[in-house]
Amino acid sequence: MLRVSKLTDYATVVMTVLAEAGTDVLSAQVLAERARLEIPTVSKLLKQLVHAGLVESFRGVNGGYRIGRAPTAISVAEIVVAMEGPIGMTECSVHSGLCDHENHCGVRGNWQRINQAIADALASVTLADMMKPPGPKRPIPTPLRVALV
Amino acid sequence: MLRVSKLTDYATVVMTVLAEAGTDVLSAQVLAERARLEIPTVSKLLKQLVHAGLVESFRGVNGGYRIGRAPTAISVAEIVVAMEGPIGMTECSVHSGLCDHENHCGVRGNWQRINQAIADALASVTLADMMKPPGPKRPIPTPLRVALV
DNA sequence: GCTAAAGTGGACCGAAATGGTACGGTTTTC
DNA sequence: GAAAACCGTACCATTTCGGTCCACTTTAGC
Ligand code: FES
Ligand code: FES
């Protein structure tokens, strides 16, 4: 269905909660409460976010998690990459040598272009944007097309 | 990894082969040969493409498949939708009522905006574009960002 | 009509990803 | 030293994905 995993979705939710807390350190527990998620789940995705450097962790009593950067400096693309690895729409296009048909495949290059465009789209939305309520719908300007073909 | 399935990738390959053949009717076998794929696989995805109306099928001896529309009138988005169903980046955002947290979830609306932007990106690339060799890389114009936030 | 070529629908299966959970270990504060 | 909290890893049930197969129907041509 061309989707990100549910974990990734949850990760954005948790990140917004963390962003709202500013520089406060929140434990996995209160994070779970505020995000309305299970603790083990939150815990799991937090680990990945820490690993990616988007979140800082503190151990011991009164430990917890704190956002690693300003919400305006974190893009949705980074969260997606942290959770799912590199963005690539097709198996083949991410690394060469995997697909037998690579040589006679006319579409590989074009998929790579599409990948890039989508990655850029994701990269252009910041965590701060995700915190705001969705604004009034504005039509997508068509210069995007120019970028792809 | 935020990707379309391999079947979808193959579908674009088969579609380009079909597009190159113009109005000729090609059997699943020759389609498989030209696309360098297995017959059952080609057969399977052809079924879905027929169902979606992107390809016409003819039964009986000398039957086969023919492209349903001009390559300029078929978008990558249509192929993706034919193979994987509606484009929705998050499970939650496609249909309401599935997710328990929907009420207190601040990011739902924003994900829907992102979905739309990506769908538009996919819709703006035609099958004809996929047939052409990837052109010189041009930078993606940033008006895209304006469309998202 | 009969037969062979070709598509149609559905079932099936093994492998992998997803999601959720659990547990033992380590770090830090009090 | 005890409790709070994170860390790593492993485990499991379920679903999805990629791929294959087969029994059936349709059509062209002899
Ligand atoms: S490179 Fe694998 S199908 Fe095109
Ligand atoms: S609606 Fe399901 S997590 Fe936001």
Short mmCIF file of C-alpha atoms (C1' of nucleotides) and ligand atoms in Angstrom, two decimals:
data_model
loop_
_atom_site.label_atom_id
_atom_site.label_comp_id
_atom_site.label_asym_id
_atom_site.label_seq_id
_atom_site.Cartn_x
_atom_site.Cartn_y
_atom_site.Cartn_z
CA MET A 1 0.00 0.00 0.00
CA LEU A 2 3.02 2.27 -0.20
CA ARG A 3 3.14 3.16 3.42
CA VAL A 4 5.48 3.68 6.28
CA SER A 5 5.21 1.19 9.10
CA LYS A 6 2.99 1.86 12.06
CA LEU A 7 6.06 2.11 14.24
CA THR A 8 7.23 5.03 12.14
CA ASP A 9 3.89 6.68 12.58
CA TYR A 10 4.15 6.24 16.33
CA ALA A 11 7.66 7.61 16.19
CA THR A 12 6.40 10.88 14.79
CA VAL A 13 3.79 11.06 17.52
CA VAL A 14 6.37 10.46 20.22
CA MET A 15 8.68 12.99 18.64
CA THR A 16 5.99 15.65 18.73
CA VAL A 17 5.35 14.90 22.39
CA LEU A 18 9.04 15.20 23.03
CA ALA A 19 9.16 18.42 21.06
CA GLU A 20 6.33 19.90 23.09
CA ALA A 21 8.24 19.16 26.26
CA GLY A 22 11.06 21.33 25.08
CA THR A 23 14.26 20.56 26.93
CA ASP A 24 12.58 18.56 29.67
CA VAL A 25 13.66 14.97 30.20
CA LEU A 26 10.72 12.58 30.05
CA SER A 27 10.76 8.94 31.08
CA ALA A 28 9.52 6.25 28.73
CA GLN A 29 6.54 5.90 31.01
CA VAL A 30 5.23 9.45 30.82
CA LEU A 31 6.05 9.47 27.13
CA ALA A 32 3.87 6.41 26.71
CA GLU A 33 1.08 8.04 28.66
CA ARG A 34 1.12 11.25 26.69
CA ALA A 35 1.34 9.43 23.37
CA ARG A 36 -1.30 6.92 24.49
CA LEU A 37 0.92 3.98 23.58
CA GLU A 38 2.29 0.91 25.36
CA ILE A 39 5.55 1.35 27.23
CA PRO A 40 7.44 -1.48 25.49
CA THR A 41 6.46 -0.08 22.12
CA VAL A 42 7.55 3.43 22.98
CA SER A 43 10.70 2.05 24.47
CA LYS A 44 11.53 0.16 21.34
CA LEU A 45 11.17 3.02 18.94
CA LEU A 46 12.93 5.41 21.30
CA LYS A 47 15.98 3.19 21.09
CA GLN A 48 16.08 3.59 17.34
CA LEU A 49 15.59 7.31 17.57
CA VAL A 50 18.43 7.57 20.07
CA HIS A 51 20.63 5.52 17.80
CA ALA A 52 19.89 7.90 14.96
CA GLY A 53 20.82 10.85 17.15
CA LEU A 54 17.40 12.46 17.04
CA VAL A 55 16.88 11.94 20.76
CA GLU A 56 19.19 11.99 23.76
CA SER A 57 18.82 9.44 26.53
CA PHE A 58 19.76 9.58 30.21
CA ARG A 59 20.09 6.51 32.36
CA GLY A 60 19.52 5.94 36.01
CA VAL A 61 16.90 7.31 38.37
CA ASN A 62 15.16 10.36 36.93
CA GLY A 63 16.57 9.37 33.58
CA GLY A 64 14.60 9.57 30.38
CA TYR A 65 14.64 11.08 26.96
CA ARG A 66 15.08 14.56 25.59
CA ILE A 67 14.81 15.82 22.08
CA GLY A 68 18.21 16.15 20.48
CA ARG A 69 17.62 19.18 18.29
CA ALA A 70 15.17 21.99 17.74
CA PRO A 71 11.92 20.74 16.18
CA THR A 72 12.56 23.01 13.24
CA ALA A 73 15.83 21.21 12.61
CA ILE A 74 14.36 17.71 12.44
CA SER A 75 12.69 16.55 9.28
CA VAL A 76 10.12 13.84 8.82
CA ALA A 77 12.56 12.21 6.42
CA GLU A 78 15.04 11.76 9.25
CA ILE A 79 12.46 10.06 11.40
CA VAL A 80 11.46 7.77 8.57
CA VAL A 81 15.06 6.89 7.83
CA ALA A 82 15.75 6.28 11.51
CA MET A 83 12.89 3.82 11.66
CA GLU A 84 13.01 2.12 8.29
CA GLY A 85 16.41 2.70 6.80
CA PRO A 86 17.17 4.43 3.53
CA ILE A 87 14.30 5.64 1.41
CA GLY A 88 14.08 3.70 -1.82
CA MET A 89 10.87 3.05 -3.65
CA THR A 90 12.14 -0.06 -5.40
CA GLU A 91 14.29 -2.86 -4.08
CA CYS A 92 16.48 -2.68 -7.16
CA SER A 93 17.23 0.99 -7.19
CA VAL A 94 18.78 1.23 -3.74
CA HIS A 95 21.86 -0.84 -4.45
CA SER A 96 23.13 -2.26 -7.68
CA GLY A 97 23.93 -5.89 -8.25
CA LEU A 98 20.86 -7.23 -6.53
CA CYS A 99 18.61 -7.49 -9.52
CA ASP A 100 19.34 -9.79 -12.45
CA HIS A 101 17.61 -7.56 -14.95
CA GLU A 102 19.51 -4.46 -14.02
CA ASN A 103 21.29 -4.27 -17.34
CA HIS A 104 18.25 -4.38 -19.56
CA CYS A 105 16.00 -2.53 -17.18
CA GLY A 106 14.91 0.77 -18.62
CA VAL A 107 13.10 2.05 -15.59
CA ARG A 108 15.78 1.82 -12.92
CA GLY A 109 17.16 5.27 -13.46
CA ASN A 110 13.74 6.83 -13.47
CA TRP A 111 12.76 5.18 -10.22
CA GLN A 112 15.85 6.65 -8.67
CA ARG A 113 14.70 10.08 -9.71
CA ILE A 114 11.32 9.45 -8.14
CA ASN A 115 12.97 8.22 -4.96
CA GLN A 116 14.90 11.42 -4.74
CA ALA A 117 11.84 13.56 -5.24
CA ILE A 118 9.96 11.77 -2.49
CA ALA A 119 12.90 11.90 -0.14
CA ASP A 120 13.06 15.63 -0.75
CA ALA A 121 9.36 15.97 -0.08
CA LEU A 122 9.76 14.20 3.24
CA ALA A 123 12.86 16.20 4.03
CA SER A 124 11.04 19.45 3.50
CA VAL A 125 8.58 18.84 6.32
CA THR A 126 9.95 19.49 9.78
CA LEU A 127 8.85 18.16 13.10
CA ALA A 128 7.72 21.67 13.92
CA ASP A 129 5.37 21.49 10.95
CA MET A 130 3.91 18.26 12.27
CA MET A 131 3.09 19.92 15.56
CA LYS A 132 0.99 22.59 13.95
CA PRO A 133 -2.59 21.75 13.05
CA PRO A 134 -2.93 21.08 9.35
CA GLY A 135 -3.33 24.41 7.68
CA PRO A 136 -5.85 25.29 4.99
CA LYS A 137 -5.46 23.13 1.94
CA ARG A 138 -3.41 24.80 -0.67
CA PRO A 139 -3.04 23.23 -4.09
CA ILE A 140 0.31 21.63 -4.80
CA PRO A 141 2.14 23.81 -7.31
CA THR A 142 3.00 21.98 -10.49
CA PRO A 143 6.67 22.93 -10.70
CA LEU A 144 7.09 19.60 -8.93
CA ARG A 145 6.45 17.90 -12.21
CA VAL A 146 9.34 19.72 -13.80
CA ALA A 147 11.57 18.29 -11.15
CA LEU A 148 10.69 14.75 -11.97
CA VAL A 149 10.74 14.35 -15.73
CA MET B 1 12.21 0.86 3.90
CA LEU B 2 9.42 2.94 2.42
CA ARG B 3 9.23 1.13 -0.84
CA VAL B 4 6.84 -0.20 -3.38
CA SER B 5 6.77 -3.95 -3.74
CA LYS B 6 8.92 -5.69 -6.30
CA LEU B 7 5.79 -6.69 -8.15
CA THR B 8 5.01 -3.04 -8.65
CA ASP B 9 8.48 -2.45 -9.97
CA TYR B 10 8.03 -5.30 -12.42
CA ALA B 11 4.68 -3.88 -13.40
CA THR B 12 6.31 -0.68 -14.55
CA VAL B 13 8.81 -2.67 -16.57
CA VAL B 14 6.07 -4.69 -18.24
CA MET B 15 4.10 -1.54 -18.89
CA THR B 16 7.02 0.06 -20.67
CA VAL B 17 7.45 -3.03 -22.82
CA LEU B 18 3.77 -2.89 -23.62
CA ALA B 19 4.05 0.80 -24.37
CA GLU B 20 6.95 0.23 -26.75
CA ALA B 21 4.84 -2.28 -28.64
CA GLY B 22 2.30 0.40 -29.39
CA THR B 23 -1.04 -1.11 -30.34
CA ASP B 24 0.32 -4.61 -30.92
CA VAL B 25 -1.12 -7.45 -28.90
CA LEU B 26 1.58 -9.37 -27.05
CA SER B 27 1.13 -12.71 -25.32
CA ALA B 28 2.20 -13.19 -21.74
CA GLN B 29 5.04 -15.31 -23.01
CA VAL B 30 6.69 -12.72 -25.26
CA LEU B 31 6.02 -10.12 -22.59
CA ALA B 32 7.90 -12.27 -20.12
CA GLU B 33 10.78 -12.71 -22.54
CA ARG B 34 11.13 -9.02 -23.29
CA ALA B 35 10.87 -8.06 -19.64
CA ARG B 36 13.20 -10.91 -18.61
CA LEU B 37 10.73 -12.20 -16.07
CA GLU B 38 8.99 -15.50 -15.31
CA ILE B 39 5.71 -16.15 -17.10
CA PRO B 40 3.62 -16.81 -13.96
CA THR B 41 4.84 -13.59 -12.43
CA VAL B 42 4.08 -11.55 -15.50
CA SER B 43 0.75 -13.27 -15.74
CA LYS B 44 -0.13 -12.40 -12.20
CA LEU B 45 0.59 -8.75 -12.41
CA LEU B 46 -1.00 -8.45 -15.82
CA LYS B 47 -4.23 -9.64 -14.24
CA GLN B 48 -4.13 -6.78 -11.81
CA LEU B 49 -3.30 -4.26 -14.48
CA VAL B 50 -6.20 -5.50 -16.60
CA HIS B 51 -8.47 -5.23 -13.62
CA ALA B 52 -7.41 -1.64 -13.14
CA GLY B 53 -8.16 -0.88 -16.77
CA LEU B 54 -4.58 0.02 -17.67
CA VAL B 55 -4.25 -2.93 -20.03
CA GLU B 56 -6.67 -4.68 -22.36
CA SER B 57 -6.68 -8.45 -22.62
CA PHE B 58 -7.74 -10.75 -25.45
CA ARG B 59 -8.46 -14.39 -24.88
CA GLY B 60 -8.10 -17.39 -27.12
CA VAL B 61 -5.51 -18.22 -29.72
CA ASN B 62 -3.38 -15.23 -30.69
CA GLY B 63 -4.72 -13.50 -27.64
CA GLY B 64 -2.61 -11.40 -25.37
CA TYR B 65 -2.37 -7.96 -23.90
CA ARG B 66 -2.42 -4.48 -25.30
CA ILE B 67 -1.86 -1.19 -23.58
CA GLY B 68 -5.14 0.47 -22.75
CA ARG B 69 -4.16 4.10 -23.18
CA ALA B 70 -1.42 6.25 -24.60
CA PRO B 71 1.75 6.09 -22.48
CA THR B 72 1.46 9.81 -21.92
CA ALA B 73 -1.95 9.25 -20.34
CA ILE B 74 -0.83 6.66 -17.79
CA SER B 75 0.85 7.80 -14.61
CA VAL B 76 3.15 5.89 -12.33
CA ALA B 77 0.65 6.57 -9.56
CA GLU B 78 -1.99 4.58 -11.42
CA ILE B 79 0.34 1.62 -11.74
CA VAL B 80 1.22 1.79 -8.06
CA VAL B 81 -2.43 2.01 -7.07
CA ALA B 82 -3.31 -0.87 -9.37
CA MET B 83 -0.71 -3.05 -7.71
CA GLU B 84 -0.88 -1.97 -4.08
CA GLY B 85 -4.14 -0.21 -3.53
CA PRO B 86 -4.59 3.35 -2.34
CA ILE B 87 -1.53 5.39 -1.50
CA GLY B 88 -1.38 6.17 2.20
CA MET B 89 1.81 6.61 4.11
CA THR B 90 0.30 5.67 7.44
CA GLU B 91 -2.16 2.94 8.30
CA CYS B 92 -4.20 5.38 10.33
CA SER B 93 -4.58 8.12 7.82
CA VAL B 94 -6.23 6.09 5.11
CA HIS B 95 -9.46 5.36 6.92
CA SER B 96 -10.73 6.67 10.19
CA GLY B 97 -11.88 4.51 13.05
CA LEU B 98 -9.02 2.05 12.85
CA CYS B 99 -6.70 3.70 15.31
CA ASP B 100 -7.53 4.11 18.97
CA HIS B 101 -5.50 7.26 19.33
CA GLU B 102 -7.11 9.05 16.47
CA ASN B 103 -8.73 11.64 18.71
CA HIS B 104 -5.63 12.75 20.51
CA CYS B 105 -3.29 12.27 17.59
CA GLY B 106 -1.86 15.53 16.44
CA VAL B 107 -0.02 14.24 13.41
CA ARG B 108 -2.82 12.52 11.53
CA GLY B 109 -3.83 15.52 9.50
CA ASN B 110 -0.28 16.33 8.59
CA TRP B 111 0.40 12.82 7.39
CA GLN B 112 -2.58 13.14 5.11
CA ARG B 113 -1.05 16.23 3.59
CA ILE B 114 2.18 14.37 3.01
CA ASN B 115 0.30 11.48 1.45
CA GLN B 116 -1.31 13.83 -0.95
CA ALA B 117 1.95 15.44 -1.92
CA ILE B 118 3.55 12.09 -2.64
CA ALA B 119 0.55 10.87 -4.57
CA ASP B 120 0.79 14.00 -6.66
CA ALA B 121 4.47 13.41 -7.23
CA LEU B 122 3.76 9.91 -8.47
CA ALA B 123 0.85 11.13 -10.55
CA SER B 124 3.00 13.68 -12.29
CA VAL B 125 5.27 11.06 -13.85
CA THR B 126 3.83 9.33 -16.89
CA LEU B 127 4.66 6.00 -18.38
CA ALA B 128 6.11 7.88 -21.32
CA ASP B 129 8.53 9.55 -18.91
CA MET B 130 9.62 6.14 -17.63
CA MET B 131 10.47 5.03 -21.16
CA LYS B 132 12.89 7.85 -21.69
CA PRO B 133 16.41 7.51 -20.34
CA PRO B 134 16.84 9.49 -17.15
CA GLY B 135 17.62 13.02 -18.17
CA PRO B 136 20.29 15.27 -16.69
CA LYS B 137 19.80 15.81 -13.02
CA ARG B 138 18.03 18.99 -12.29
CA PRO B 139 17.60 20.21 -8.72
CA ILE B 140 14.14 19.86 -7.26
CA PRO B 141 12.63 23.34 -7.01
CA THR B 142 11.76 24.29 -3.47
CA PRO B 143 8.20 25.47 -4.11
CA LEU B 144 7.41 21.89 -3.17
CA ARG B 145 8.05 22.79 0.41
CA VAL B 146 5.43 25.49 0.27
CA ALA B 147 2.95 22.88 -0.80
CA LEU B 148 3.52 20.75 2.24
CA VAL B 149 3.58 22.98 5.25
"C1'" DG C 1 -16.90 -29.69 -34.29
"C1'" DC C 2 -12.20 -30.52 -32.49
"C1'" DT C 3 -8.01 -29.00 -30.91
"C1'" DA C 4 -4.47 -26.16 -29.46
"C1'" DA C 5 -3.20 -21.57 -27.86
"C1'" DA C 6 -3.92 -18.29 -24.69
"C1'" DG C 7 -6.00 -15.73 -20.68
"C1'" DT C 8 -8.73 -16.17 -15.76
"C1'" DG C 9 -9.50 -17.15 -11.22
"C1'" DG C 10 -8.23 -19.07 -7.24
"C1'" DA C 11 -5.53 -21.89 -4.17
"C1'" DC C 12 -1.25 -22.73 -2.20
"C1'" DC C 13 3.33 -22.35 0.09
"C1'" DG C 14 7.71 -20.90 2.02
"C1'" DA C 15 10.18 -16.90 3.50
"C1'" DA C 16 10.40 -12.59 5.35
"C1'" DA C 17 8.77 -8.48 7.72
"C1'" DT C 18 5.80 -6.54 11.35
"C1'" DG C 19 4.17 -5.71 15.84
"C1'" DG C 20 4.21 -6.71 20.19
"C1'" DT C 21 6.22 -8.70 24.50
"C1'" DA C 22 9.55 -10.27 27.91
"C1'" DC C 23 13.78 -10.58 30.52
"C1'" DG C 24 18.27 -10.07 32.38
"C1'" DG C 25 21.88 -6.50 32.66
"C1'" DT C 26 23.70 -1.83 33.61
"C1'" DT C 27 23.80 2.86 35.02
"C1'" DT C 28 22.66 6.45 38.18
"C1'" DT C 29 20.51 8.81 42.18
"C1'" DC C 30 19.40 8.91 46.91
"C1'" DG D 1 22.82 -0.83 48.57
"C1'" DA D 2 18.27 -0.40 46.78
"C1'" DA D 3 15.25 1.41 43.55
"C1'" DA D 4 14.41 3.82 39.11
"C1'" DA D 5 15.23 3.96 34.69
"C1'" DC D 6 17.42 2.85 30.25
"C1'" DC D 7 19.79 -1.03 27.14
"C1'" DG D 8 20.27 -5.04 24.43
"C1'" DT D 9 18.54 -8.90 22.83
"C1'" DA D 10 15.76 -12.46 22.11
"C1'" DC D 11 11.23 -14.42 21.31
"C1'" DC D 12 6.67 -15.20 19.20
"C1'" DA D 13 2.27 -14.72 16.66
"C1'" DT D 14 0.45 -12.75 12.66
"C1'" DT D 15 0.48 -10.91 8.27
"C1'" DT D 16 2.41 -9.84 3.85
"C1'" DC D 17 5.19 -10.87 -0.12
"C1'" DG D 18 7.02 -13.27 -3.85
"C1'" DG D 19 6.40 -16.97 -6.43
"C1'" DT D 20 4.17 -21.28 -8.31
"C1'" DC D 21 0.55 -24.25 -9.84
"C1'" DC D 22 -3.71 -25.96 -11.64
"C1'" DA D 23 -8.39 -26.52 -13.23
"C1'" DC D 24 -11.41 -23.75 -16.25
"C1'" DT D 25 -12.86 -20.86 -20.17
"C1'" DT D 26 -12.46 -18.52 -24.42
"C1'" DT D 27 -11.21 -18.13 -29.25
"C1'" DA D 28 -8.90 -19.10 -33.95
"C1'" DG D 29 -8.20 -22.12 -37.37
"C1'" DC D 30 -8.43 -26.54 -39.57
S1 FES E 1 16.65 -3.12 -11.91
FE1 FES E 1 15.47 -4.72 -11.03
S2 FES E 1 13.66 -4.62 -12.24
FE2 FES E 1 14.75 -2.88 -12.93
S1 FES E 2 -4.25 8.29 14.11
FE1 FES E 2 -3.25 6.42 14.61
S2 FES E 2 -1.40 7.14 15.48
FE2 FES E 2 -2.27 8.99 14.77
#
